[in-house]
PDB file of C-alpha atoms in Angstrom:
ATOM      1  CA  MET A   1      12.778 295.787  38.492  1.00 58.00           C
ATOM      2  CA  THR A   2       8.809 295.028  38.093  1.00 58.00           C
ATOM      3  CA  ALA A   3       7.364 292.461  36.114  1.00 61.00           C
ATOM      4  CA  ASN A   4       7.010 294.240  32.716  1.00 67.00           C
ATOM      5  CA  THR A   5      10.300 295.723  32.942  1.00 82.00           C
ATOM      6  CA  LEU A   6      11.912 291.682  33.702  1.00 87.00           C
ATOM      7  CA  LEU A   7      10.502 290.485  31.145  1.00 88.00           C
ATOM      8  CA  ALA A   8      12.097 293.050  28.301  1.00 91.00           C
ATOM      9  CA  TRP A   9      15.337 291.361  30.101  1.00 94.00           C
ATOM     10  CA  THR A  10      18.086 289.194  28.705  1.00 96.00           C
ATOM     11  CA  PRO A  11      19.455 287.214  32.203  1.00 97.00           C
ATOM     12  CA  ALA A  12      23.623 287.532  32.174  1.00 98.00           C
ATOM     13  CA  ALA A  13      22.776 284.548  33.105  1.00 98.00           C
ATOM     14  CA  ILE A  14      19.639 281.962  34.964  1.00 98.00           C
ATOM     15  CA  VAL A  15      20.017 279.929  37.658  1.00 98.00           C
ATOM     16  CA  PHE A  16      17.482 277.427  38.927  1.00 98.00           C
ATOM     17  CA  ASP A  17      16.321 276.450  42.186  1.00 97.00           C
ATOM     18  CA  CYS A  18      15.301 271.739  42.024  1.00 95.00           C
ATOM     19  CA  ASP A  19      13.280 270.664  44.204  1.00 90.00           C
ATOM     20  CA  GLY A  20       9.875 271.707  43.883  1.00 90.00           C
ATOM     21  CA  THR A  21      11.078 274.031  41.138  1.00 96.00           C
ATOM     22  CA  LEU A  22      12.950 272.030  37.887  1.00 96.00           C
ATOM     23  CA  MET A  23      11.362 268.370  39.529  1.00 92.00           C
ATOM     24  CA  ASP A  24       8.831 267.102  41.487  1.00 87.00           C
ATOM     25  CA  SER A  25      10.557 266.121  44.295  1.00 82.00           C
ATOM     26  CA  GLU A  26       8.928 268.669  47.317  1.00 79.00           C
ATOM     27  CA  ARG A  27       6.251 265.943  47.688  1.00 84.00           C
ATOM     28  CA  HIS A  28       9.073 263.733  48.478  1.00 86.00           C
ATOM     29  CA  TRP A  29      10.880 265.854  51.458  1.00 85.00           C
ATOM     30  CA  GLU A  30       7.045 266.280  52.303  1.00 87.00           C
ATOM     31  CA  LYS A  31       7.451 262.264  52.465  1.00 89.00           C
ATOM     32  CA  ALA A  32      10.015 261.624  54.268  1.00 90.00           C
ATOM     33  CA  ARG A  33       9.364 263.991  56.875  1.00 90.00           C
ATOM     34  CA  GLU A  34       5.770 262.781  57.522  1.00 90.00           C
ATOM     35  CA  VAL A  35       7.665 259.151  57.676  1.00 92.00           C
ATOM     36  CA  VAL A  36      10.652 259.553  59.584  1.00 93.00           C
ATOM     37  CA  LEU A  37       8.324 261.667  62.387  1.00 91.00           C
ATOM     38  CA  GLY A  38       5.270 259.310  62.248  1.00 91.00           C
ATOM     39  CA  ARG A  39       8.130 256.734  63.342  1.00 90.00           C
ATOM     40  CA  HIS A  40       9.227 259.234  66.342  1.00 89.00           C
ATOM     41  CA  GLY A  41       4.924 259.905  67.362  1.00 89.00           C
ATOM     42  CA  SER A  42       4.919 262.598  66.245  1.00 89.00           C
ATOM     43  CA  THR A  43       2.010 264.109  63.161  1.00 86.00           C
ATOM     44  CA  VAL A  44       3.548 266.697  60.905  1.00 82.00           C
ATOM     45  CA  ASP A  45       1.378 269.512  60.453  1.00 83.00           C
ATOM     46  CA  ARG A  46       0.940 272.661  57.430  1.00 82.00           C
ATOM     47  CA  GLN A  47       3.084 275.040  59.970  1.00 85.00           C
ATOM     48  CA  PHE A  48       6.018 272.740  60.364  1.00 86.00           C
ATOM     49  CA  ALA A  49       6.014 271.559  56.605  1.00 81.00           C
ATOM     50  CA  ASN A  50       6.063 275.107  55.744  1.00 80.00           C
ATOM     51  CA  ALA A  51       8.377 275.757  57.796  1.00 84.00           C
ATOM     52  CA  THR A  52      11.000 273.197  56.940  1.00 86.00           C
ATOM     53  CA  LYS A  53       9.983 273.415  53.107  1.00 81.00           C
ATOM     54  CA  GLY A  54      13.397 274.159  50.628  1.00 77.00           C
ATOM     55  CA  LEU A  55      16.553 273.936  54.485  1.00 84.00           C
ATOM     56  CA  HIS A  56      19.079 272.089  54.270  1.00 86.00           C
ATOM     57  CA  TYR A  57      18.573 268.930  54.751  1.00 88.00           C
ATOM     58  CA  SER A  58      20.794 268.861  58.234  1.00 88.00           C
ATOM     59  CA  GLU A  59      18.835 271.735  59.369  1.00 90.00           C
ATOM     60  CA  CYS A  60      14.944 269.939  58.271  1.00 90.00           C
ATOM     61  CA  GLY A  61      16.647 266.872  60.744  1.00 92.00           C
ATOM     62  CA  ARG A  62      17.769 268.718  63.319  1.00 93.00           C
ATOM     63  CA  MET A  63      14.190 271.104  62.917  1.00 92.00           C
ATOM     64  CA  MET A  64      12.511 266.961  63.004  1.00 93.00           C
ATOM     65  CA  ALA A  65      14.394 266.580  66.165  1.00 93.00           C
ATOM     66  CA  GLU A  66      12.850 269.219  68.264  1.00 92.00           C
ATOM     67  CA  TYR A  67       9.196 268.955  67.096  1.00 91.00           C
ATOM     68  CA  ALA A  68       9.938 265.547  67.991  1.00 90.00           C
ATOM     69  CA  GLY A  69      10.878 266.380  71.853  1.00 91.00           C
ATOM     70  CA  ALA A  70      14.263 264.897  70.683  1.00 91.00           C
ATOM     71  CA  PRO A  71      16.355 267.099  70.404  1.00 93.00           C
ATOM     72  CA  GLU A  72      19.283 264.214  70.779  1.00 94.00           C
ATOM     73  CA  LEU A  73      18.269 262.541  67.712  1.00 92.00           C
ATOM     74  CA  ALA A  74      19.219 265.230  65.298  1.00 93.00           C
ATOM     75  CA  GLY A  75      22.014 262.783  63.726  1.00 94.00           C
ATOM     76  CA  GLN A  76      20.051 260.084  63.161  1.00 94.00           C
ATOM     77  CA  MET A  77      16.362 261.563  62.009  1.00 92.00           C
ATOM     78  CA  THR A  78      18.466 263.819  59.207  1.00 93.00           C
ATOM     79  CA  ALA A  79      20.074 259.656  58.495  1.00 93.00           C
ATOM     80  CA  GLN A  80      16.360 258.936  58.015  1.00 93.00           C
ATOM     81  CA  LEU A  81      15.312 261.489  56.274  1.00 91.00           C
ATOM     82  CA  LEU A  82      17.758 261.589  53.907  1.00 89.00           C
ATOM     83  CA  GLU A  83      17.396 257.444  53.206  1.00 91.00           C
ATOM     84  CA  ASN A  84      13.146 257.809  52.831  1.00 90.00           C
ATOM     85  CA  PHE A  85      14.204 260.579  49.920  1.00 86.00           C
ATOM     86  CA  ARG A  86      16.778 259.134  48.328  1.00 87.00           C
ATOM     87  CA  GLN A  87      14.079 256.107  47.868  1.00 87.00           C
ATOM     88  CA  LEU A  88      11.661 258.326  46.837  1.00 86.00           C
ATOM     89  CA  VAL A  89      13.330 260.359  44.342  1.00 82.00           C
ATOM     90  CA  ALA A  90      14.178 256.900  42.521  1.00 81.00           C
ATOM     91  CA  GLU A  91      11.288 255.839  42.440  1.00 81.00           C
ATOM     92  CA  ASP A  92       9.678 258.878  41.069  1.00 79.00           C
ATOM     93  CA  PRO A  93      12.249 261.545  39.699  1.00 77.00           C
ATOM     94  CA  VAL A  94       8.671 263.700  37.642  1.00 86.00           C
ATOM     95  CA  THR A  95       9.770 266.964  36.314  1.00 93.00           C
ATOM     96  CA  MET A  96       7.731 270.246  36.874  1.00 94.00           C
ATOM     97  CA  PRO A  97       5.215 271.361  34.459  1.00 95.00           C
ATOM     98  CA  GLY A  98       6.694 273.683  32.150  1.00 97.00           C
ATOM     99  CA  ALA A  99      10.535 273.099  33.244  1.00 97.00           C
ATOM    100  CA  SER A 100      11.855 270.553  29.986  1.00 97.00           C
ATOM    101  CA  GLU A 101      10.683 273.372  27.949  1.00 97.00           C
ATOM    102  CA  ILE A 102      11.142 276.811  29.360  1.00 98.00           C
ATOM    103  CA  VAL A 103      15.593 275.333  30.142  1.00 98.00           C
ATOM    104  CA  ARG A 104      16.297 273.433  27.255  1.00 97.00           C
ATOM    105  CA  LYS A 105      14.548 277.483  25.816  1.00 97.00           C
ATOM    106  CA  ALA A 106      16.997 279.595  28.729  1.00 98.00           C
ATOM    107  CA  ALA A 107      20.169 277.517  27.400  1.00 97.00           C
ATOM    108  CA  GLN A 108      19.761 278.979  23.774  1.00 96.00           C
ATOM    109  CA  PHE A 109      20.528 282.366  25.319  1.00 97.00           C
ATOM    110  CA  ALA A 110      22.163 282.438  28.337  1.00 97.00           C
ATOM    111  CA  PRO A 111      24.652 279.847  30.752  1.00 98.00           C
ATOM    112  CA  LEU A 112      22.926 278.869  33.013  1.00 98.00           C
ATOM    113  CA  ALA A 113      23.509 276.922  36.866  1.00 98.00           C
ATOM    114  CA  VAL A 114      21.579 274.902  39.290  1.00 98.00           C
ATOM    115  CA  ALA A 115      22.194 276.490  43.114  1.00 98.00           C
ATOM    116  CA  SER A 116      20.110 273.476  46.039  1.00 96.00           C
ATOM    117  CA  ASN A 117      19.948 272.994  49.026  1.00 94.00           C
ATOM    118  CA  CYS A 118      20.322 269.039  48.026  1.00 89.00           C
ATOM    119  CA  PRO A 119      22.959 266.850  48.185  1.00 88.00           C
ATOM    120  CA  ARG A 120      25.173 266.499  44.983  1.00 93.00           C
ATOM    121  CA  ASP A 121      24.161 263.055  44.187  1.00 88.00           C
ATOM    122  CA  VAL A 122      20.340 262.845  44.525  1.00 87.00           C
ATOM    123  CA  VAL A 123      20.582 266.854  42.108  1.00 92.00           C
ATOM    124  CA  GLU A 124      22.765 265.221  39.153  1.00 93.00           C
ATOM    125  CA  ALA A 125      21.571 261.786  39.059  1.00 87.00           C
ATOM    126  CA  GLY A 126      17.794 263.176  39.104  1.00 88.00           C
ATOM    127  CA  LEU A 127      18.195 265.664  36.664  1.00 93.00           C
ATOM    128  CA  SER A 128      20.066 263.191  34.802  1.00 92.00           C
ATOM    129  CA  ARG A 129      17.276 260.792  34.171  1.00 86.00           C
ATOM    130  CA  ALA A 130      14.986 263.500  33.399  1.00 89.00           C
ATOM    131  CA  GLY A 131      17.511 264.399  30.412  1.00 92.00           C
ATOM    132  CA  LEU A 132      17.600 268.385  31.836  1.00 96.00           C
ATOM    133  CA  LEU A 133      21.898 267.590  32.865  1.00 97.00           C
ATOM    134  CA  ARG A 134      23.444 268.902  30.329  1.00 97.00           C
ATOM    135  CA  TYR A 135      21.551 272.232  29.697  1.00 98.00           C
ATOM    136  CA  PHE A 136      23.662 272.602  32.966  1.00 98.00           C
ATOM    137  CA  GLY A 137      27.035 274.389  33.057  1.00 98.00           C
ATOM    138  CA  HIS A 138      27.213 274.368  37.497  1.00 98.00           C
ATOM    139  CA  VAL A 139      25.405 272.269  40.281  1.00 98.00           C
ATOM    140  CA  LEU A 140      25.913 274.490  43.214  1.00 97.00           C
ATOM    141  CA  VAL A 141      25.419 272.511  46.569  1.00 97.00           C
ATOM    142  CA  PRO A 142      26.466 273.748  50.078  1.00 95.00           C
ATOM    143  CA  GLU A 143      29.851 271.978  49.990  1.00 93.00           C
ATOM    144  CA  GLY A 144      33.007 273.111  52.154  1.00 93.00           C
ATOM    145  CA  GLU A 145      32.870 276.578  53.084  1.00 93.00           C
ATOM    146  CA  VAL A 146      29.942 277.243  50.212  1.00 95.00           C
ATOM    147  CA  ARG A 147      26.922 277.323  53.062  1.00 96.00           C
ATOM    148  CA  PRO A 148      23.227 276.386  52.329  1.00 95.00           C
ATOM    149  CA  LYS A 149      20.354 278.982  51.443  1.00 95.00           C
ATOM    150  CA  PRO A 150      18.910 281.092  52.760  1.00 94.00           C
ATOM    151  CA  HIS A 151      22.052 281.731  53.062  1.00 96.00           C
ATOM    152  CA  PRO A 152      23.943 284.073  49.307  1.00 97.00           C
ATOM    153  CA  ASP A 153      26.930 281.143  48.986  1.00 98.00           C
ATOM    154  CA  VAL A 154      24.902 279.246  46.225  1.00 98.00           C
ATOM    155  CA  TYR A 155      23.708 281.705  44.216  1.00 98.00           C
ATOM    156  CA  LEU A 156      27.122 284.339  44.617  1.00 98.00           C
ATOM    157  CA  GLU A 157      28.904 281.032  43.306  1.00 98.00           C
ATOM    158  CA  ALA A 158      26.691 280.225  41.018  1.00 98.00           C
ATOM    159  CA  ALA A 159      26.661 283.255  39.230  1.00 98.00           C
ATOM    160  CA  ARG A 160      30.691 283.664  39.955  1.00 98.00           C
ATOM    161  CA  ARG A 161      31.238 279.806  37.058  1.00 98.00           C
ATOM    162  CA  CYS A 162      28.747 281.612  35.008  1.00 98.00           C
ATOM    163  CA  GLY A 163      30.600 284.575  34.372  1.00 98.00           C
ATOM    164  CA  ALA A 164      27.653 286.549  35.639  1.00 98.00           C
ATOM    165  CA  ALA A 165      27.410 289.509  37.865  1.00 98.00           C
ATOM    166  CA  PRO A 166      24.459 289.093  40.402  1.00 98.00           C
ATOM    167  CA  GLY A 167      22.938 291.507  39.169  1.00 97.00           C
ATOM    168  CA  ASP A 168      22.629 290.340  35.467  1.00 98.00           C
ATOM    169  CA  ALA A 169      21.055 287.371  36.733  1.00 98.00           C
ATOM    170  CA  LEU A 170      18.040 285.492  37.393  1.00 98.00           C
ATOM    171  CA  ALA A 171      17.406 282.727  40.307  1.00 98.00           C
ATOM    172  CA  VAL A 172      14.294 280.677  39.530  1.00 98.00           C
ATOM    173  CA  GLU A 173      12.802 279.831  43.207  1.00 96.00           C
ATOM    174  CA  ASP A 174       9.823 278.169  45.079  1.00 92.00           C
ATOM    175  CA  SER A 175      10.390 278.767  48.073  1.00 89.00           C
ATOM    176  CA  GLN A 176      11.210 281.596  50.522  1.00 89.00           C
ATOM    177  CA  CYS A 177      14.107 280.439  51.876  1.00 91.00           C
ATOM    178  CA  GLY A 178      15.524 280.260  48.369  1.00 93.00           C
ATOM    179  CA  PHE A 179      14.101 283.550  47.788  1.00 92.00           C
ATOM    180  CA  LEU A 180      16.720 284.208  50.861  1.00 93.00           C
ATOM    181  CA  SER A 181      19.291 283.381  49.360  1.00 96.00           C
ATOM    182  CA  ALA A 182      19.080 284.790  45.967  1.00 96.00           C
ATOM    183  CA  SER A 183      17.947 288.189  46.760  1.00 95.00           C
ATOM    184  CA  ARG A 184      20.379 288.449  49.927  1.00 96.00           C
ATOM    185  CA  ALA A 185      22.799 287.350  46.473  1.00 97.00           C
ATOM    186  CA  GLY A 186      22.155 290.596  44.875  1.00 97.00           C
ATOM    187  CA  LEU A 187      20.337 287.710  41.790  1.00 97.00           C
ATOM    188  CA  ARG A 188      16.443 289.331  40.673  1.00 96.00           C
ATOM    189  CA  VAL A 189      14.455 286.449  41.528  1.00 95.00           C
ATOM    190  CA  LEU A 190      10.918 285.022  39.665  1.00 96.00           C
ATOM    191  CA  GLY A 191       9.036 283.524  42.073  1.00 94.00           C
ATOM    192  CA  VAL A 192       7.245 279.732  40.786  1.00 94.00           C
ATOM    193  CA  GLY A 193       4.447 277.938  41.963  1.00 90.00           C
ATOM    194  CA  PRO A 194       0.610 277.934  42.148  1.00 84.00           C
ATOM    195  CA  ARG A 195      -0.114 280.020  44.994  1.00 74.00           C
ATOM    196  CA  LYS A 196       1.657 283.313  45.991  1.00 69.00           C
ATOM    197  CA  PRO A 197       2.667 283.391  50.389  1.00 63.00           C
ATOM    198  CA  ALA A 198       1.302 286.727  51.012  1.00 63.00           C
ATOM    199  CA  ASP A 199       3.715 287.196  53.844  1.00 62.00           C
ATOM    200  CA  GLU A 200       6.047 286.373  51.380  1.00 60.00           C
ATOM    201  CA  ARG A 201      10.135 288.766  51.722  1.00 66.00           C
ATOM    202  CA  PRO A 202      11.334 290.351  50.130  1.00 67.00           C
ATOM    203  CA  PRO A 203       9.307 290.429  46.688  1.00 74.00           C
ATOM    204  CA  VAL A 204      10.251 288.281  43.798  1.00 88.00           C
ATOM    205  CA  ASP A 205      11.127 290.337  40.388  1.00 90.00           C
ATOM    206  CA  LEU A 206       7.822 288.512  39.374  1.00 91.00           C
ATOM    207  CA  TRP A 207       5.345 285.376  39.666  1.00 92.00           C
ATOM    208  CA  VAL A 208       4.266 282.556  37.630  1.00 94.00           C
ATOM    209  CA  ALA A 209       1.434 279.270  38.487  1.00 94.00           C
ATOM    210  CA  SER A 210       4.310 276.917  36.636  1.00 96.00           C
ATOM    211  CA  LEU A 211       7.267 277.569  34.349  1.00 97.00           C
ATOM    212  CA  ALA A 212       4.922 276.471  31.468  1.00 97.00           C
ATOM    213  CA  ASP A 213       3.172 279.908  32.298  1.00 96.00           C
ATOM    214  CA  PRO A 214       2.746 281.090  28.479  1.00 96.00           C
ATOM    215  CA  ASP A 215       4.629 284.602  28.979  1.00 94.00           C
ATOM    216  CA  LEU A 216       6.564 283.217  29.947  1.00 95.00           C
ATOM    217  CA  LEU A 217       7.655 281.001  27.260  1.00 96.00           C
ATOM    218  CA  ARG A 218       7.324 283.407  25.158  1.00 95.00           C
ATOM    219  CA  TRP A 219       9.925 285.746  27.074  1.00 95.00           C
ATOM    220  CA  ALA A 220      12.765 282.739  26.657  1.00 96.00           C
ATOM    221  CA  ASP A 221      11.095 282.497  23.300  1.00 94.00           C
ATOM    222  CA  THR A 222      12.663 285.807  22.056  1.00 93.00           C
ATOM    223  CA  ARG A 223      15.539 285.960  23.954  1.00 93.00           C
ATOM    224  CA  ARG A 224      19.190 286.747  22.274  1.00 73.00           C
ATOM    225  CA  SER A 225      23.038 285.003  23.321  1.00 60.00           C
TER     226      SER A 225
END
C-alpha cells in the first residue's frame, strides 16, 4: 500500500500508540531517564535516548543500569524510572497536536484501540484526563502472556478485540519500536513525528509531521463506517 492509496482506504480498526503519539509524554520519559541516571552519575546522550524510545519500561530500566555501569541495579532503576514518570505525567498531561481531533473523527467510522508499552494505569489516567479514553473500546498493554513492543502481541490482540484482521487495521505510531511491533503484526502503519528517520525500517505506509496534518484530517472526514 502506498501513501496515496492509504488515504483512499478505510481501515476496519485503528490502533493508536499512546506516548508520543496521542499524549505528549515521551518528554516525560526522557526527563525521568535523565533524573534517574543523574542520580547514578551518568548523563543521557542522544544516541541512548533514541535507543530507548518506545521500549517497555523494564527493558529501559535494564539498559539504563547497563549504561550506568551497574547492571545489578536494573530493578531499582526501573522502579525509580516509573516513579518519576508517573509524577511528571500527573503534573503535566498534554495531548499531542491534532490527537483529540483525529481520535474524535476516527471514532465515527472505525473501532479504536490503544496499544502501549506503558503501565495500564498511566495510559488510562492520561487519556481520561485528556477526555479521550471514552473513544477507545480497548487498551492493550503488556500483561500476562502479552509481550511488549517490539513483539507484535499488543497490536495482534488489539486488532482481534476490535474484530478486524491485522491486514485490515491501521497502526498509528511514532517510534521504531512501535513500527516493528505493528509491522510484525501485519498492520498498515501511519508514522507520526516532525522528522522521518532516515534509517527507519520497516518502512511506514505514510508519514505525517503531526496528527494535525490537513490531509490526514480530511481523510478522516471523508470515511464512512
